[in-house]
Tab-separated table of C-alpha atoms in Angstrom:
chain	number	residue	atom	x	y	z
H	666	GLY	CA	0.353	-0.623	21.006
H	667	ALA	CA	2.248	-3.203	18.814
H	668	GLY	CA	1.861	-2.778	15.010
H	669	VAL	CA	1.929	-5.323	12.413
H	670	SER	CA	4.972	-7.484	12.432
H	671	GLN	CA	6.535	-9.486	9.614
H	672	SER	CA	9.137	-12.046	9.560
H	673	PRO	CA	11.775	-12.561	8.486
H	674	SER	CA	12.799	-8.942	7.450
H	675	ASN	CA	15.066	-10.305	4.728
H	676	LYS	CA	15.103	-13.655	3.019
H	677	VAL	CA	17.566	-14.740	0.345
H	678	THR	CA	16.798	-18.063	-1.223
H	679	GLU	CA	17.905	-20.058	-4.318
H	680	LYS	CA	15.577	-20.484	-7.469
H	681	GLY	CA	13.290	-23.447	-7.113
H	682	LYS	CA	13.292	-23.420	-3.312
H	683	ASP	CA	10.114	-22.915	-1.301
H	684	VAL	CA	9.693	-19.849	1.156
H	685	GLU	CA	7.386	-19.008	3.888
H	686	LEU	CA	6.687	-15.382	4.976
H	687	ARG	CA	4.816	-14.730	8.231
H	688	CYS	CA	2.469	-11.720	9.274
H	689	ASP	CA	1.165	-11.028	12.729
H	690	PRO	CA	-1.603	-8.392	12.501
H	691	ILE	CA	-2.677	-5.994	15.008
H	692	SER	CA	-4.570	-7.611	17.726
H	693	GLY	CA	-8.219	-7.608	17.202
H	694	HIS	CA	-8.008	-6.559	13.479
H	695	THR	CA	-10.239	-8.809	11.502
H	696	ALA	CA	-9.095	-7.994	8.010
H	697	LEU	CA	-5.568	-8.897	6.596
H	698	TYR	CA	-4.010	-8.033	3.405
H	699	TRP	CA	-0.931	-9.092	1.483
H	700	TYR	CA	0.764	-6.762	-1.145
H	701	ARG	CA	3.935	-7.054	-3.098
H	702	GLN	CA	6.179	-4.090	-3.805
H	703	SER	CA	8.564	-4.523	-6.675
H	704	LEU	CA	10.519	-2.030	-8.973
H	705	GLY	CA	8.688	-3.115	-12.042
H	706	GLN	CA	5.227	-3.535	-10.983
H	707	GLY	CA	4.861	-0.972	-8.136
H	708	LEU	CA	2.436	-2.092	-5.178
H	709	GLU	CA	0.178	-4.870	-6.143
H	710	PHE	CA	-2.621	-6.623	-4.001
H	711	LEU	CA	-2.057	-10.350	-3.527
H	712	ILE	CA	-4.766	-11.643	-1.146
H	713	TYR	CA	-7.302	-10.666	1.484
H	714	PHE	CA	-8.657	-12.340	4.544
H	715	GLN	CA	-11.766	-11.297	6.490
H	716	GLY	CA	-12.637	-13.297	9.568
H	717	ASN	CA	-13.668	-16.871	8.692
H	718	SER	CA	-14.679	-16.040	5.242
H	719	ALA	CA	-13.063	-17.510	2.278
H	720	PRO	CA	-10.033	-15.440	1.088
H	721	ASP	CA	-9.986	-13.267	-1.854
H	722	LYS	CA	-7.235	-14.777	-4.008
H	723	SER	CA	-7.791	-12.534	-7.089
H	724	GLY	CA	-4.395	-11.003	-6.875
H	725	LEU	CA	-2.177	-14.173	-6.509
H	726	PRO	CA	0.048	-14.111	-9.580
H	727	SER	CA	0.266	-17.949	-9.906
H	728	ASP	CA	-0.586	-21.170	-8.503
H	729	ARG	CA	3.071	-21.208	-6.823
H	730	PHE	CA	1.535	-18.589	-4.289
H	731	SER	CA	-0.800	-19.578	-1.473
H	732	ALA	CA	-1.595	-18.080	1.997
H	733	GLU	CA	-3.406	-18.954	4.967
H	734	ARG	CA	-4.653	-17.416	8.193
H	735	THR	CA	-4.804	-19.547	11.273
H	736	GLY	CA	-7.244	-18.666	14.068
H	737	GLY	CA	-8.144	-15.458	12.353
H	738	SER	CA	-4.822	-13.993	13.458
H	739	VAL	CA	-1.396	-15.047	12.002
H	740	SER	CA	-0.990	-15.363	8.373
H	741	THR	CA	1.636	-17.249	6.318
H	742	LEU	CA	2.238	-16.534	2.575
H	743	THR	CA	4.072	-19.421	0.788
H	744	ILE	CA	5.719	-19.118	-2.498
H	745	GLN	CA	6.651	-22.601	-4.041
H	746	ARG	CA	9.471	-23.198	-6.489
H	747	THR	CA	10.712	-19.484	-6.322
H	748	GLN	CA	11.601	-17.769	-9.483
H	749	GLN	CA	13.831	-14.506	-9.841
H	750	GLU	CA	10.743	-12.643	-10.764
H	751	ASP	CA	9.371	-13.239	-7.226
H	752	SER	CA	11.991	-11.027	-5.889
H	753	ALA	CA	10.181	-8.164	-4.194
H	754	VAL	CA	9.303	-6.606	-0.833
H	755	TYR	CA	6.187	-8.551	0.548
H	756	LEU	CA	3.936	-6.292	2.605
H	757	CYS	CA	1.243	-7.344	5.188
H	758	ALA	CA	-1.562	-5.060	6.386
H	759	SER	CA	-4.406	-5.263	8.785
H	760	SER	CA	-7.464	-3.206	9.192
H	761	PRO	CA	-9.894	-3.207	12.343
H	762	GLN	CA	-12.841	-3.965	10.072
H	763	PRO	CA	-13.383	-4.534	6.426
H	764	GLY	CA	-14.687	-1.734	4.387
H	765	ARG	CA	-13.595	1.076	1.953
H	766	ASP	CA	-13.329	3.826	4.715
H	767	TYR	CA	-10.930	2.047	7.084
H	768	GLU	CA	-7.249	2.588	7.066
H	769	GLN	CA	-4.908	-0.331	6.482
H	770	TYR	CA	-1.888	-0.556	8.660
H	771	PHE	CA	1.155	-1.773	7.156
H	772	GLY	CA	3.919	-4.002	8.410
H	773	PRO	CA	7.703	-3.244	7.658
H	774	GLY	CA	7.756	-5.891	4.936
H	775	THR	CA	9.828	-8.909	4.056
H	776	ARG	CA	12.569	-8.325	1.393
H	777	LEU	CA	12.633	-11.530	-0.647
H	778	THR	CA	15.784	-11.967	-3.011
H	779	VAL	CA	15.756	-15.068	-5.339
H	780	THR	CA	19.350	-15.933	-6.705
W	1427	GLY	CA	-10.952	-2.386	-13.326
W	1428	ASN	CA	-9.757	0.313	-10.967
W	1429	SER	CA	-6.643	2.244	-11.600
W	1430	VAL	CA	-4.607	5.090	-10.181
W	1431	THR	CA	-2.289	7.364	-12.010
W	1432	GLN	CA	0.157	9.624	-10.247
W	1433	MET	CA	2.874	12.102	-11.449
W	1434	GLU	CA	6.256	10.400	-11.976
W	1435	GLY	CA	9.196	11.656	-9.772
W	1436	PRO	CA	11.420	12.475	-8.539
W	1437	VAL	CA	10.165	15.787	-7.545
W	1438	THR	CA	13.065	18.024	-6.146
W	1439	LEU	CA	12.098	21.153	-4.201
W	1440	SER	CA	13.649	23.605	-2.069
W	1441	GLU	CA	12.590	23.946	1.654
W	1442	GLU	CA	9.423	26.197	2.085
W	1443	ALA	CA	8.403	25.706	-1.586
W	1444	PHE	CA	4.814	24.801	-2.590
W	1445	LEU	CA	4.142	21.065	-3.373
W	1446	THR	CA	1.691	19.519	-5.596
W	1447	ILE	CA	1.529	15.873	-6.466
W	1448	ASN	CA	-1.156	14.934	-8.937
W	1449	CYS	CA	-3.290	11.896	-8.681
W	1450	THR	CA	-6.151	10.866	-10.857
W	1451	TYR	CA	-8.139	7.606	-10.835
W	1452	THR	CA	-10.666	5.255	-12.644
W	1453	ALA	CA	-12.916	3.301	-10.536
W	1454	THR	CA	-16.522	1.864	-10.698
W	1455	GLY	CA	-18.824	2.839	-7.782
W	1456	TYR	CA	-17.771	5.143	-4.884
W	1457	PRO	CA	-14.172	4.606	-3.846
W	1458	SER	CA	-12.415	5.955	-0.846
W	1459	LEU	CA	-9.205	7.783	-1.534
W	1460	PHE	CA	-6.074	7.712	0.375
W	1461	TRP	CA	-2.460	9.060	0.425
W	1462	TYR	CA	0.223	6.965	2.009
W	1463	VAL	CA	3.770	7.907	2.769
W	1464	GLN	CA	6.954	5.853	2.835
W	1465	TYR	CA	9.856	7.498	4.670
W	1466	PRO	CA	13.405	6.158	4.065
W	1467	GLY	CA	13.816	2.990	5.723
W	1468	GLU	CA	10.200	2.869	7.216
W	1469	GLY	CA	6.987	1.141	6.319
W	1470	LEU	CA	3.806	2.616	4.474
W	1471	GLN	CA	1.837	4.850	6.710
W	1472	LEU	CA	-1.428	6.665	6.090
W	1473	LEU	CA	-1.036	10.423	5.497
W	1474	LEU	CA	-4.653	11.424	4.806
W	1475	LYS	CA	-7.992	10.130	3.404
W	1476	ALA	CA	-11.245	11.243	2.043
W	1477	THR	CA	-14.382	8.812	1.818
W	1478	LYS	CA	-16.598	10.938	-0.350
W	1479	ALA	CA	-16.884	13.459	-2.961
W	1480	ASP	CA	-15.770	17.074	-1.992
W	1481	ASP	CA	-14.287	15.815	1.241
W	1482	LYS	CA	-10.884	17.205	2.188
W	1483	GLY	CA	-8.407	15.081	3.944
W	1484	SER	CA	-5.563	16.779	5.720
W	1485	ASN	CA	-2.773	15.900	8.042
W	1486	LYS	CA	0.780	17.367	8.843
W	1487	GLY	CA	0.025	20.575	6.696
W	1488	PHE	CA	-0.657	18.173	3.689
W	1489	GLU	CA	-4.256	18.402	1.989
W	1490	ALA	CA	-6.019	16.658	-0.679
W	1491	THR	CA	-9.654	17.077	-1.909
W	1492	TYR	CA	-11.793	14.358	-3.297
W	1493	ARG	CA	-12.939	15.775	-6.738
W	1494	LYS	CA	-15.478	13.356	-8.409
W	1495	GLU	CA	-15.896	15.561	-11.432
W	1496	THR	CA	-12.240	15.359	-12.560
W	1497	THR	CA	-11.589	11.904	-10.760
W	1498	SER	CA	-8.717	13.518	-9.000
W	1499	PHE	CA	-7.103	13.724	-5.500
W	1500	HIS	CA	-4.102	15.852	-5.726
W	1501	LEU	CA	-1.745	16.186	-2.574
W	1502	GLU	CA	-0.604	19.652	-1.722
W	1503	LYS	CA	1.558	21.403	0.880
W	1504	GLY	CA	2.013	24.945	1.226
W	1505	SER	CA	5.557	24.842	2.612
W	1506	VAL	CA	7.629	21.618	2.490
W	1507	GLN	CA	10.402	20.658	4.932
W	1508	VAL	CA	13.484	18.492	4.479
W	1509	SER	CA	11.640	15.967	6.619
W	1510	ASP	CA	8.877	15.461	4.125
W	1511	SER	CA	11.435	13.730	1.780
W	1512	ALA	CA	9.874	10.455	1.012
W	1513	VAL	CA	7.749	8.376	-1.442
W	1514	TYR	CA	4.148	9.316	-1.636
W	1515	PHE	CA	1.432	6.781	-2.961
W	1516	CYS	CA	-2.090	7.644	-4.050
W	1517	ALA	CA	-4.515	4.619	-3.473
W	1518	LEU	CA	-8.054	3.981	-3.743
W	1519	SER	CA	-10.348	1.371	-1.994
W	1520	ASN	CA	-13.136	-0.312	-3.832
W	1521	ASN	CA	-16.617	-0.524	-2.480
W	1522	ALA	CA	-15.914	-3.874	-0.945
W	1523	GLY	CA	-12.841	-2.770	0.932
W	1524	ASN	CA	-11.125	-5.887	0.035
W	1525	MET	CA	-8.026	-4.212	-1.459
W	1526	LEU	CA	-6.018	-0.894	-2.080
W	1527	THR	CA	-5.146	0.002	-5.649
W	1528	PHE	CA	-1.993	2.045	-5.617
W	1529	GLY	CA	-0.353	4.465	-8.014
W	1530	GLY	CA	3.249	4.183	-8.905
W	1531	GLY	CA	4.549	6.376	-6.267
W	1532	THR	CA	6.189	9.672	-6.282
W	1533	ARG	CA	9.617	10.384	-4.748
W	1534	LEU	CA	9.826	13.810	-3.038
W	1535	MET	CA	13.299	15.259	-2.284
W	1536	VAL	CA	13.464	18.493	-0.296
W	1537	LYS	CA	16.754	20.259	-0.225
W	1538	PRO	CA	17.662	22.685	2.639
């Protein structure tokens, strides 16, 4: 079946612009995660959605970052007033259920470059 | 907070050599432990996992045992192949399962 998809695959933007990154999880997966992979910081958790519950935003690095998940499916990560340190690969993952034992399935990522 | 430490790479081996990539963790409660692999140009994918102490995860000839007494989850393979060249990430999932905490990744290069 189809895996996690993300769009765009690459995004180049100017400093100060807003960007939106999209994630389509695997159909039927209730849990959705965003991570950031950068050279300096490795793989970092950003935000977690589970069903209709309030998201866990504990990993968002600043208030310029926000995310939403509509209808329990597609998710959008928005970065406002982008900075050069936001350059990274943004990864989305989904899991069939929440819980420590379940595998997270990762998408191919969106490479964001802020010039 | 939770943390994962793994050996820095790159690790360069000849084909058919024995592989060990060390991973240790710090966590509250009873985490699950994972190894993810990222092949060149591809996304992260699960290699193996263990959900409780003394469990052994295995896949594609790779193995790792959940050692609570040493808080470790070392990855091993008896005979590596060129196709195993990739970046390997050790990770843990907290009790709530709301995030993975990753180690810094170890790049493995296998030469023919």
